[in-house]
Amino acid sequence: MGFMLGLKAFTAAVLGGIGNLRGAMLGGVLLGLIESLGAGYIGDLTGGFLGSNYQDVFAFFVLIAVLVFRPSGLLGERVAERA
Amino acid sequence: MRLHRLAKHYFAALGVALLALPFIVDAMFGHGWVRIADFALLYIMLALGLNIVVGYAGLLDLGYIAFFAVGAYTYALLGSPQFGLHWPMWAVLPLGALFACGFGVLLGAPTLRLRGDYLAIVTLGFGEIIRIFMNNLNAPVNITNGPQGISGIDPLRVADFSFGKAHEWFGVEFAAVHLHYYLFLAFTLLVIFVSLRLQHSRIGRAWMAIREDEVAASAMGINTRNVKLLAFAMGATFGGISGGLFAGFQGFVSPESFSLMESVMVLCMVVLGGMGNIAGVVLGGVLLVVLPEAFRHGAGPMQQALFGKTVVDPESLRMLMFGLALILVMLWRPAGLWPSAQRRRELMPDEAVAQQERDTVYDVSK
């Protein structure tokens, strides 16, 4: 249980942008909302094909989708090329 | 390739030792340990596959076990009573490898622009997604049988020869675990051979260039997109083959075998053994499979002998010692137990060489 929680914390931080305070807060709120709402409505949206047991899939899928378009998170600055 | 005469003898001795190993192990420790040797070979294959992604191309992949899972489930679904399909091994294994390869590209494509933490968390998420799907795809249509897993999987079989039964040749009995050992050994050697040939090929050098500096690599004309995708695909293919063999060997697969812990374990083998060095990765694989098992069997009796009773449960002590060993190795040998020559130079610089470099290479006046 605690393991998944730590994982979600990391996910939220990455979603907002690592090293960015506001990003971490935004990421946390967004991830929580998306995950809960997604888990609640996914059954209706897919006609009962996917249930709330896909909650974590939903969270990670959103993360991947966001990072595809913003590779350094929502509020993260562009990652410096290696020093 | 011309081998030195001494090297030839060395390889011959190594070959004989590898062929005789299951019998020696069987005679000394019993049947169970031959099984552990089989698992060690499977993990070596996995570690070598991950070595391509992490060691060569420098892309941290925390969801590698997903490809293992894809290979295993492909074999399980096409060769079990689940769908009543019983496809032969030579059809299912390549198919599993192909599916895993496809998933490798699927993971690689959205992560091309990501680095560091971002790449790690996305690959980790990908691994979890695969596992959760396998856990839940039993409703509304039952595909993977959910958390109960798929049992009764066909044994590995080529034509009429089944690896799941004991055979007798020349008056010597080869048990099923022995036969699996030879099969897995053949596959492992194949994977080692491919890895070796890749390492110094054009592609291998392109991977290493990306690992060292992606911008410089792309400036040198390397198509970083294709080369990175190839690394993911290649690594995933090895994982898929290993997964198929695992399913046939075990006869049972369930999502539990493909947890994040397994990914971490395989990554540990690569890092502990020495990233990018094939011999090191093999060593890491052997150690991380054999040592915990030895501990499992040895810790109880040892405590009995020392204190007269079992003070700490061997199972919990095992993970404790594992973590401790990992930290100690990384403190003393930051490049791994058997690093590649290049990494050793980077992480443990020889002062004389470094001084010479400073004097001659970087000083324009000389």
JSON list of N, CA and C in Angstrom, two decimals, chain A residues 11-80:
[
{"chain": "A", "resi": 11, "resn": "THR", "atom": "N", "xyz": [4.88, 10.22, -9.27]},
{"chain": "A", "resi": 11, "resn": "THR", "atom": "CA", "xyz": [4.14, 10.50, -10.50]},
{"chain": "A", "resi": 11, "resn": "THR", "atom": "C", "xyz": [3.62, 11.93, -10.52]},
{"chain": "A", "resi": 12, "resn": "ALA", "atom": "N", "xyz": [3.07, 12.36, -9.38]},
{"chain": "A", "resi": 12, "resn": "ALA", "atom": "CA", "xyz": [2.51, 13.72, -9.31]},
{"chain": "A", "resi": 12, "resn": "ALA", "atom": "C", "xyz": [3.61, 14.76, -9.50]},
{"chain": "A", "resi": 13, "resn": "ALA", "atom": "N", "xyz": [4.76, 14.52, -8.86]},
{"chain": "A", "resi": 13, "resn": "ALA", "atom": "CA", "xyz": [5.86, 15.46, -8.98]},
{"chain": "A", "resi": 13, "resn": "ALA", "atom": "C", "xyz": [6.35, 15.55, -10.43]},
{"chain": "A", "resi": 14, "resn": "VAL", "atom": "N", "xyz": [6.43, 14.40, -11.08]},
{"chain": "A", "resi": 14, "resn": "VAL", "atom": "CA", "xyz": [6.88, 14.39, -12.47]},
{"chain": "A", "resi": 14, "resn": "VAL", "atom": "C", "xyz": [5.85, 15.06, -13.37]},
{"chain": "A", "resi": 15, "resn": "LEU", "atom": "N", "xyz": [4.57, 14.82, -13.07]},
{"chain": "A", "resi": 15, "resn": "LEU", "atom": "CA", "xyz": [3.50, 15.41, -13.87]},
{"chain": "A", "resi": 15, "resn": "LEU", "atom": "C", "xyz": [3.60, 16.92, -13.86]},
{"chain": "A", "resi": 16, "resn": "GLY", "atom": "N", "xyz": [3.84, 17.48, -12.66]},
{"chain": "A", "resi": 16, "resn": "GLY", "atom": "CA", "xyz": [3.94, 18.93, -12.55]},
{"chain": "A", "resi": 16, "resn": "GLY", "atom": "C", "xyz": [5.26, 19.46, -13.05]},
{"chain": "A", "resi": 17, "resn": "GLY", "atom": "N", "xyz": [6.29, 18.67, -12.96]},
{"chain": "A", "resi": 17, "resn": "GLY", "atom": "CA", "xyz": [7.63, 19.12, -13.35]},
{"chain": "A", "resi": 17, "resn": "GLY", "atom": "C", "xyz": [8.56, 19.02, -12.15]},
{"chain": "A", "resi": 18, "resn": "ILE", "atom": "N", "xyz": [9.55, 18.14, -12.26]},
{"chain": "A", "resi": 18, "resn": "ILE", "atom": "CA", "xyz": [10.47, 17.91, -11.14]},
{"chain": "A", "resi": 18, "resn": "ILE", "atom": "C", "xyz": [11.22, 19.20, -10.83]},
{"chain": "A", "resi": 19, "resn": "GLY", "atom": "N", "xyz": [11.38, 19.49, -9.53]},
{"chain": "A", "resi": 19, "resn": "GLY", "atom": "CA", "xyz": [12.15, 20.66, -9.13]},
{"chain": "A", "resi": 19, "resn": "GLY", "atom": "C", "xyz": [11.35, 21.93, -9.16]},
{"chain": "A", "resi": 20, "resn": "ASN", "atom": "N", "xyz": [10.04, 21.81, -9.25]},
{"chain": "A", "resi": 20, "resn": "ASN", "atom": "CA", "xyz": [9.20, 23.00, -9.30]},
{"chain": "A", "resi": 20, "resn": "ASN", "atom": "C", "xyz": [8.10, 22.88, -8.25]},
{"chain": "A", "resi": 21, "resn": "LEU", "atom": "N", "xyz": [8.10, 23.80, -7.28]},
{"chain": "A", "resi": 21, "resn": "LEU", "atom": "CA", "xyz": [7.18, 23.71, -6.16]},
{"chain": "A", "resi": 21, "resn": "LEU", "atom": "C", "xyz": [5.74, 23.77, -6.62]},
{"chain": "A", "resi": 22, "resn": "ARG", "atom": "N", "xyz": [5.43, 24.81, -7.41]},
{"chain": "A", "resi": 22, "resn": "ARG", "atom": "CA", "xyz": [4.05, 24.96, -7.89]},
{"chain": "A", "resi": 22, "resn": "ARG", "atom": "C", "xyz": [3.65, 23.77, -8.74]},
{"chain": "A", "resi": 23, "resn": "GLY", "atom": "N", "xyz": [4.62, 23.30, -9.53]},
{"chain": "A", "resi": 23, "resn": "GLY", "atom": "CA", "xyz": [4.34, 22.16, -10.38]},
{"chain": "A", "resi": 23, "resn": "GLY", "atom": "C", "xyz": [3.96, 20.94, -9.57]},
{"chain": "A", "resi": 24, "resn": "ALA", "atom": "N", "xyz": [4.68, 20.72, -8.46]},
{"chain": "A", "resi": 24, "resn": "ALA", "atom": "CA", "xyz": [4.38, 19.56, -7.62]},
{"chain": "A", "resi": 24, "resn": "ALA", "atom": "C", "xyz": [2.97, 19.66, -7.06]},
{"chain": "A", "resi": 25, "resn": "MET", "atom": "N", "xyz": [2.59, 20.89, -6.60]},
{"chain": "A", "resi": 25, "resn": "MET", "atom": "CA", "xyz": [1.24, 21.06, -6.05]},
{"chain": "A", "resi": 25, "resn": "MET", "atom": "C", "xyz": [0.18, 20.84, -7.13]},
{"chain": "A", "resi": 26, "resn": "LEU", "atom": "N", "xyz": [0.40, 21.46, -8.27]},
{"chain": "A", "resi": 26, "resn": "LEU", "atom": "CA", "xyz": [-0.55, 21.32, -9.37]},
{"chain": "A", "resi": 26, "resn": "LEU", "atom": "C", "xyz": [-0.66, 19.85, -9.79]},
{"chain": "A", "resi": 27, "resn": "GLY", "atom": "N", "xyz": [0.52, 19.21, -9.89]},
{"chain": "A", "resi": 27, "resn": "GLY", "atom": "CA", "xyz": [0.53, 17.81, -10.30]},
{"chain": "A", "resi": 27, "resn": "GLY", "atom": "C", "xyz": [-0.24, 16.95, -9.33]},
{"chain": "A", "resi": 28, "resn": "GLY", "atom": "N", "xyz": [-0.05, 17.19, -8.03]},
{"chain": "A", "resi": 28, "resn": "GLY", "atom": "CA", "xyz": [-0.74, 16.40, -7.02]},
{"chain": "A", "resi": 28, "resn": "GLY", "atom": "C", "xyz": [-2.25, 16.54, -7.12]},
{"chain": "A", "resi": 29, "resn": "VAL", "atom": "N", "xyz": [-2.70, 17.81, -7.19]},
{"chain": "A", "resi": 29, "resn": "VAL", "atom": "CA", "xyz": [-4.15, 18.06, -7.27]},
{"chain": "A", "resi": 29, "resn": "VAL", "atom": "C", "xyz": [-4.73, 17.44, -8.53]},
{"chain": "A", "resi": 30, "resn": "LEU", "atom": "N", "xyz": [-4.04, 17.69, -9.65]},
{"chain": "A", "resi": 30, "resn": "LEU", "atom": "CA", "xyz": [-4.56, 17.18, -10.93]},
{"chain": "A", "resi": 30, "resn": "LEU", "atom": "C", "xyz": [-4.61, 15.66, -10.95]},
{"chain": "A", "resi": 31, "resn": "LEU", "atom": "N", "xyz": [-3.53, 15.05, -10.50]},
{"chain": "A", "resi": 31, "resn": "LEU", "atom": "CA", "xyz": [-3.47, 13.58, -10.54]},
{"chain": "A", "resi": 31, "resn": "LEU", "atom": "C", "xyz": [-4.58, 12.98, -9.69]},
{"chain": "A", "resi": 32, "resn": "GLY", "atom": "N", "xyz": [-4.74, 13.57, -8.48]},
{"chain": "A", "resi": 32, "resn": "GLY", "atom": "CA", "xyz": [-5.79, 13.06, -7.59]},
{"chain": "A", "resi": 32, "resn": "GLY", "atom": "C", "xyz": [-7.17, 13.18, -8.21]},
{"chain": "A", "resi": 33, "resn": "LEU", "atom": "N", "xyz": [-7.44, 14.37, -8.77]},
{"chain": "A", "resi": 33, "resn": "LEU", "atom": "CA", "xyz": [-8.77, 14.60, -9.37]},
{"chain": "A", "resi": 33, "resn": "LEU", "atom": "C", "xyz": [-9.00, 13.69, -10.56]},
{"chain": "A", "resi": 34, "resn": "ILE", "atom": "N", "xyz": [-8.00, 13.65, -11.46]},
{"chain": "A", "resi": 34, "resn": "ILE", "atom": "CA", "xyz": [-8.16, 12.86, -12.68]},
{"chain": "A", "resi": 34, "resn": "ILE", "atom": "C", "xyz": [-8.36, 11.39, -12.35]},
{"chain": "A", "resi": 35, "resn": "GLU", "atom": "N", "xyz": [-7.57, 10.94, -11.38]},
{"chain": "A", "resi": 35, "resn": "GLU", "atom": "CA", "xyz": [-7.65, 9.54, -11.03]},
{"chain": "A", "resi": 35, "resn": "GLU", "atom": "C", "xyz": [-9.02, 9.19, -10.46]},
{"chain": "A", "resi": 36, "resn": "SER", "atom": "N", "xyz": [-9.49, 10.01, -9.50]},
{"chain": "A", "resi": 36, "resn": "SER", "atom": "CA", "xyz": [-10.77, 9.69, -8.86]},
{"chain": "A", "resi": 36, "resn": "SER", "atom": "C", "xyz": [-11.92, 9.83, -9.84]},
{"chain": "A", "resi": 37, "resn": "LEU", "atom": "N", "xyz": [-11.93, 10.96, -10.55]},
{"chain": "A", "resi": 37, "resn": "LEU", "atom": "CA", "xyz": [-13.02, 11.17, -11.50]},
{"chain": "A", "resi": 37, "resn": "LEU", "atom": "C", "xyz": [-12.97, 10.11, -12.59]},
{"chain": "A", "resi": 38, "resn": "GLY", "atom": "N", "xyz": [-11.74, 9.83, -13.05]},
{"chain": "A", "resi": 38, "resn": "GLY", "atom": "CA", "xyz": [-11.58, 8.82, -14.11]},
{"chain": "A", "resi": 38, "resn": "GLY", "atom": "C", "xyz": [-12.09, 7.48, -13.65]},
{"chain": "A", "resi": 39, "resn": "ALA", "atom": "N", "xyz": [-11.71, 7.09, -12.43]},
{"chain": "A", "resi": 39, "resn": "ALA", "atom": "CA", "xyz": [-12.14, 5.79, -11.91]},
{"chain": "A", "resi": 39, "resn": "ALA", "atom": "C", "xyz": [-13.66, 5.75, -11.79]},
{"chain": "A", "resi": 40, "resn": "GLY", "atom": "N", "xyz": [-14.25, 6.91, -11.44]},
{"chain": "A", "resi": 40, "resn": "GLY", "atom": "CA", "xyz": [-15.70, 6.95, -11.26]},
{"chain": "A", "resi": 40, "resn": "GLY", "atom": "C", "xyz": [-16.46, 6.87, -12.57]},
{"chain": "A", "resi": 41, "resn": "TYR", "atom": "N", "xyz": [-15.93, 7.54, -13.58]},
{"chain": "A", "resi": 41, "resn": "TYR", "atom": "CA", "xyz": [-16.71, 7.67, -14.81]},
{"chain": "A", "resi": 41, "resn": "TYR", "atom": "C", "xyz": [-16.28, 6.71, -15.92]},
{"chain": "A", "resi": 42, "resn": "ILE", "atom": "N", "xyz": [-15.14, 6.03, -15.72]},
{"chain": "A", "resi": 42, "resn": "ILE", "atom": "CA", "xyz": [-14.61, 5.22, -16.82]},
{"chain": "A", "resi": 42, "resn": "ILE", "atom": "C", "xyz": [-15.59, 4.11, -17.22]},
{"chain": "A", "resi": 43, "resn": "GLY", "atom": "N", "xyz": [-16.32, 3.61, -16.24]},
{"chain": "A", "resi": 43, "resn": "GLY", "atom": "CA", "xyz": [-17.30, 2.57, -16.54]},
{"chain": "A", "resi": 43, "resn": "GLY", "atom": "C", "xyz": [-18.39, 3.06, -17.47]},
{"chain": "A", "resi": 44, "resn": "ASP", "atom": "N", "xyz": [-18.91, 4.28, -17.18]},
{"chain": "A", "resi": 44, "resn": "ASP", "atom": "CA", "xyz": [-19.96, 4.85, -18.02]},
{"chain": "A", "resi": 44, "resn": "ASP", "atom": "C", "xyz": [-19.42, 5.18, -19.41]},
{"chain": "A", "resi": 45, "resn": "LEU", "atom": "N", "xyz": [-18.19, 5.70, -19.41]},
{"chain": "A", "resi": 45, "resn": "LEU", "atom": "CA", "xyz": [-17.61, 6.15, -20.68]},
{"chain": "A", "resi": 45, "resn": "LEU", "atom": "C", "xyz": [-17.37, 4.99, -21.65]},
{"chain": "A", "resi": 46, "resn": "THR", "atom": "N", "xyz": [-16.97, 3.86, -21.12]},
{"chain": "A", "resi": 46, "resn": "THR", "atom": "CA", "xyz": [-16.65, 2.75, -22.01]},
{"chain": "A", "resi": 46, "resn": "THR", "atom": "C", "xyz": [-17.77, 1.72, -22.05]},
{"chain": "A", "resi": 47, "resn": "GLY", "atom": "N", "xyz": [-18.93, 2.08, -21.55]},
{"chain": "A", "resi": 47, "resn": "GLY", "atom": "CA", "xyz": [-20.06, 1.17, -21.61]},
{"chain": "A", "resi": 47, "resn": "GLY", "atom": "C", "xyz": [-19.86, -0.07, -20.74]},
{"chain": "A", "resi": 48, "resn": "GLY", "atom": "N", "xyz": [-19.15, 0.10, -19.62]},
{"chain": "A", "resi": 48, "resn": "GLY", "atom": "CA", "xyz": [-18.97, -1.01, -18.70]},
{"chain": "A", "resi": 48, "resn": "GLY", "atom": "C", "xyz": [-17.83, -1.94, -19.06]},
{"chain": "A", "resi": 49, "resn": "PHE", "atom": "N", "xyz": [-17.09, -1.60, -20.11]},
{"chain": "A", "resi": 49, "resn": "PHE", "atom": "CA", "xyz": [-16.00, -2.49, -20.51]},
{"chain": "A", "resi": 49, "resn": "PHE", "atom": "C", "xyz": [-14.83, -2.40, -19.53]},
{"chain": "A", "resi": 50, "resn": "LEU", "atom": "N", "xyz": [-14.48, -1.17, -19.13]},
{"chain": "A", "resi": 50, "resn": "LEU", "atom": "CA", "xyz": [-13.42, -0.96, -18.15]},
{"chain": "A", "resi": 50, "resn": "LEU", "atom": "C", "xyz": [-14.04, -0.48, -16.85]},
{"chain": "A", "resi": 51, "resn": "GLY", "atom": "N", "xyz": [-13.59, -1.04, -15.74]},
{"chain": "A", "resi": 51, "resn": "GLY", "atom": "CA", "xyz": [-14.16, -0.64, -14.46]},
{"chain": "A", "resi": 51, "resn": "GLY", "atom": "C", "xyz": [-13.19, 0.19, -13.65]},
{"chain": "A", "resi": 52, "resn": "SER", "atom": "N", "xyz": [-13.55, 0.45, -12.39]},
{"chain": "A", "resi": 52, "resn": "SER", "atom": "CA", "xyz": [-12.70, 1.30, -11.54]},
{"chain": "A", "resi": 52, "resn": "SER", "atom": "C", "xyz": [-11.41, 0.59, -11.17]},
{"chain": "A", "resi": 53, "resn": "ASN", "atom": "N", "xyz": [-11.30, -0.72, -11.46]},
{"chain": "A", "resi": 53, "resn": "ASN", "atom": "CA", "xyz": [-10.03, -1.39, -11.17]},
{"chain": "A", "resi": 53, "resn": "ASN", "atom": "C", "xyz": [-8.92, -0.95, -12.12]},
{"chain": "A", "resi": 54, "resn": "TYR", "atom": "N", "xyz": [-9.30, -0.13, -13.10]},
{"chain": "A", "resi": 54, "resn": "TYR", "atom": "CA", "xyz": [-8.28, 0.41, -14.01]},
{"chain": "A", "resi": 54, "resn": "TYR", "atom": "C", "xyz": [-7.82, 1.79, -13.57]},
{"chain": "A", "resi": 55, "resn": "GLN", "atom": "N", "xyz": [-8.11, 2.14, -12.31]},
{"chain": "A", "resi": 55, "resn": "GLN", "atom": "CA", "xyz": [-7.77, 3.46, -11.78]},
{"chain": "A", "resi": 55, "resn": "GLN", "atom": "C", "xyz": [-6.29, 3.82, -12.00]},
{"chain": "A", "resi": 56, "resn": "ASP", "atom": "N", "xyz": [-5.40, 2.91, -11.66]},
{"chain": "A", "resi": 56, "resn": "ASP", "atom": "CA", "xyz": [-3.97, 3.20, -11.79]},
{"chain": "A", "resi": 56, "resn": "ASP", "atom": "C", "xyz": [-3.55, 3.33, -13.25]},
{"chain": "A", "resi": 57, "resn": "VAL", "atom": "N", "xyz": [-4.16, 2.51, -14.09]},
{"chain": "A", "resi": 57, "resn": "VAL", "atom": "CA", "xyz": [-3.87, 2.61, -15.52]},
{"chain": "A", "resi": 57, "resn": "VAL", "atom": "C", "xyz": [-4.20, 4.02, -16.01]},
{"chain": "A", "resi": 58, "resn": "PHE", "atom": "N", "xyz": [-5.35, 4.52, -15.53]},
{"chain": "A", "resi": 58, "resn": "PHE", "atom": "CA", "xyz": [-5.79, 5.85, -15.91]},
{"chain": "A", "resi": 58, "resn": "PHE", "atom": "C", "xyz": [-4.75, 6.90, -15.52]},
{"chain": "A", "resi": 59, "resn": "ALA", "atom": "N", "xyz": [-4.26, 6.81, -14.29]},
{"chain": "A", "resi": 59, "resn": "ALA", "atom": "CA", "xyz": [-3.27, 7.78, -13.78]},
{"chain": "A", "resi": 59, "resn": "ALA", "atom": "C", "xyz": [-2.01, 7.76, -14.64]},
{"chain": "A", "resi": 60, "resn": "PHE", "atom": "N", "xyz": [-1.50, 6.57, -14.91]},
{"chain": "A", "resi": 60, "resn": "PHE", "atom": "CA", "xyz": [-0.25, 6.48, -15.66]},
{"chain": "A", "resi": 60, "resn": "PHE", "atom": "C", "xyz": [-0.46, 6.89, -17.12]},
{"chain": "A", "resi": 61, "resn": "PHE", "atom": "N", "xyz": [-1.65, 6.58, -17.62]},
{"chain": "A", "resi": 61, "resn": "PHE", "atom": "CA", "xyz": [-1.92, 6.93, -19.01]},
{"chain": "A", "resi": 61, "resn": "PHE", "atom": "C", "xyz": [-1.93, 8.45, -19.18]},
{"chain": "A", "resi": 62, "resn": "VAL", "atom": "N", "xyz": [-2.56, 9.14, -18.23]},
{"chain": "A", "resi": 62, "resn": "VAL", "atom": "CA", "xyz": [-2.57, 10.61, -18.26]},
{"chain": "A", "resi": 62, "resn": "VAL", "atom": "C", "xyz": [-1.15, 11.14, -18.17]},
{"chain": "A", "resi": 63, "resn": "LEU", "atom": "N", "xyz": [-0.36, 10.54, -17.30]},
{"chain": "A", "resi": 63, "resn": "LEU", "atom": "CA", "xyz": [1.03, 10.97, -17.15]},
{"chain": "A", "resi": 63, "resn": "LEU", "atom": "C", "xyz": [1.78, 10.85, -18.47]},
{"chain": "A", "resi": 64, "resn": "ILE", "atom": "N", "xyz": [1.64, 9.70, -19.13]},
{"chain": "A", "resi": 64, "resn": "ILE", "atom": "CA", "xyz": [2.34, 9.50, -20.40]},
{"chain": "A", "resi": 64, "resn": "ILE", "atom": "C", "xyz": [1.86, 10.51, -21.44]},
{"chain": "A", "resi": 65, "resn": "ALA", "atom": "N", "xyz": [0.52, 10.70, -21.48]},
{"chain": "A", "resi": 65, "resn": "ALA", "atom": "CA", "xyz": [-0.05, 11.63, -22.47]},
{"chain": "A", "resi": 65, "resn": "ALA", "atom": "C", "xyz": [0.49, 13.03, -22.25]},
{"chain": "A", "resi": 66, "resn": "VAL", "atom": "N", "xyz": [0.58, 13.46, -20.98]},
{"chain": "A", "resi": 66, "resn": "VAL", "atom": "CA", "xyz": [1.08, 14.81, -20.70]},
{"chain": "A", "resi": 66, "resn": "VAL", "atom": "C", "xyz": [2.56, 14.93, -21.08]},
{"chain": "A", "resi": 67, "resn": "LEU", "atom": "N", "xyz": [3.32, 13.90, -20.74]},
{"chain": "A", "resi": 67, "resn": "LEU", "atom": "CA", "xyz": [4.76, 13.99, -20.99]},
{"chain": "A", "resi": 67, "resn": "LEU", "atom": "C", "xyz": [5.09, 13.91, -22.48]},
{"chain": "A", "resi": 68, "resn": "VAL", "atom": "N", "xyz": [4.19, 13.33, -23.26]},
{"chain": "A", "resi": 68, "resn": "VAL", "atom": "CA", "xyz": [4.44, 13.31, -24.71]},
{"chain": "A", "resi": 68, "resn": "VAL", "atom": "C", "xyz": [4.46, 14.74, -25.25]},
{"chain": "A", "resi": 69, "resn": "PHE", "atom": "N", "xyz": [3.53, 15.56, -24.73]},
{"chain": "A", "resi": 69, "resn": "PHE", "atom": "CA", "xyz": [3.44, 16.92, -25.26]},
{"chain": "A", "resi": 69, "resn": "PHE", "atom": "C", "xyz": [4.30, 17.90, -24.48]},
{"chain": "A", "resi": 70, "resn": "ARG", "atom": "N", "xyz": [4.51, 17.64, -23.21]},
{"chain": "A", "resi": 70, "resn": "ARG", "atom": "CA", "xyz": [5.40, 18.50, -22.41]},
{"chain": "A", "resi": 70, "resn": "ARG", "atom": "C", "xyz": [6.43, 17.63, -21.71]},
{"chain": "A", "resi": 71, "resn": "PRO", "atom": "N", "xyz": [7.55, 17.34, -22.37]},
{"chain": "A", "resi": 71, "resn": "PRO", "atom": "CA", "xyz": [8.50, 16.35, -21.85]},
{"chain": "A", "resi": 71, "resn": "PRO", "atom": "C", "xyz": [9.08, 16.71, -20.48]},
{"chain": "A", "resi": 72, "resn": "SER", "atom": "N", "xyz": [8.95, 17.95, -20.03]},
{"chain": "A", "resi": 72, "resn": "SER", "atom": "CA", "xyz": [9.48, 18.24, -18.70]},
{"chain": "A", "resi": 72, "resn": "SER", "atom": "C", "xyz": [8.36, 18.61, -17.73]},
{"chain": "A", "resi": 73, "resn": "GLY", "atom": "N", "xyz": [7.21, 18.02, -17.89]},
{"chain": "A", "resi": 73, "resn": "GLY", "atom": "CA", "xyz": [6.12, 18.25, -16.96]},
{"chain": "A", "resi": 73, "resn": "GLY", "atom": "C", "xyz": [5.34, 19.50, -17.30]},
{"chain": "A", "resi": 74, "resn": "LEU", "atom": "N", "xyz": [4.24, 19.69, -16.57]},
{"chain": "A", "resi": 74, "resn": "LEU", "atom": "CA", "xyz": [3.34, 20.80, -16.89]},
{"chain": "A", "resi": 74, "resn": "LEU", "atom": "C", "xyz": [4.02, 22.16, -16.69]},
{"chain": "A", "resi": 75, "resn": "LEU", "atom": "N", "xyz": [4.66, 22.33, -15.53]},
{"chain": "A", "resi": 75, "resn": "LEU", "atom": "CA", "xyz": [5.27, 23.64, -15.25]},
{"chain": "A", "resi": 75, "resn": "LEU", "atom": "C", "xyz": [6.79, 23.58, -15.24]},
{"chain": "A", "resi": 76, "resn": "GLY", "atom": "N", "xyz": [7.34, 22.43, -15.57]},
{"chain": "A", "resi": 76, "resn": "GLY", "atom": "CA", "xyz": [8.79, 22.29, -15.50]},
{"chain": "A", "resi": 76, "resn": "GLY", "atom": "C", "xyz": [9.47, 23.11, -16.58]},
{"chain": "A", "resi": 77, "resn": "GLU", "atom": "N", "xyz": [10.66, 23.61, -16.21]},
{"chain": "A", "resi": 77, "resn": "GLU", "atom": "CA", "xyz": [11.41, 24.32, -17.24]},
{"chain": "A", "resi": 77, "resn": "GLU", "atom": "C", "xyz": [12.11, 23.29, -18.12]},
{"chain": "A", "resi": 78, "resn": "ARG", "atom": "N", "xyz": [12.53, 23.73, -19.24]},
{"chain": "A", "resi": 78, "resn": "ARG", "atom": "CA", "xyz": [13.21, 22.82, -20.17]},
{"chain": "A", "resi": 78, "resn": "ARG", "atom": "C", "xyz": [14.44, 22.26, -19.47]},
{"chain": "A", "resi": 79, "resn": "VAL", "atom": "N", "xyz": [14.55, 20.93, -19.48]},
{"chain": "A", "resi": 79, "resn": "VAL", "atom": "CA", "xyz": [15.69, 20.31, -18.80]},
{"chain": "A", "resi": 79, "resn": "VAL", "atom": "C", "xyz": [16.97, 20.68, -19.54]},
{"chain": "A", "resi": 80, "resn": "ALA", "atom": "N", "xyz": [17.95, 21.12, -18.76]},
{"chain": "A", "resi": 80, "resn": "ALA", "atom": "CA", "xyz": [19.21, 21.50, -19.39]},
{"chain": "A", "resi": 80, "resn": "ALA", "atom": "C", "xyz": [19.86, 20.28, -20.02]}
]
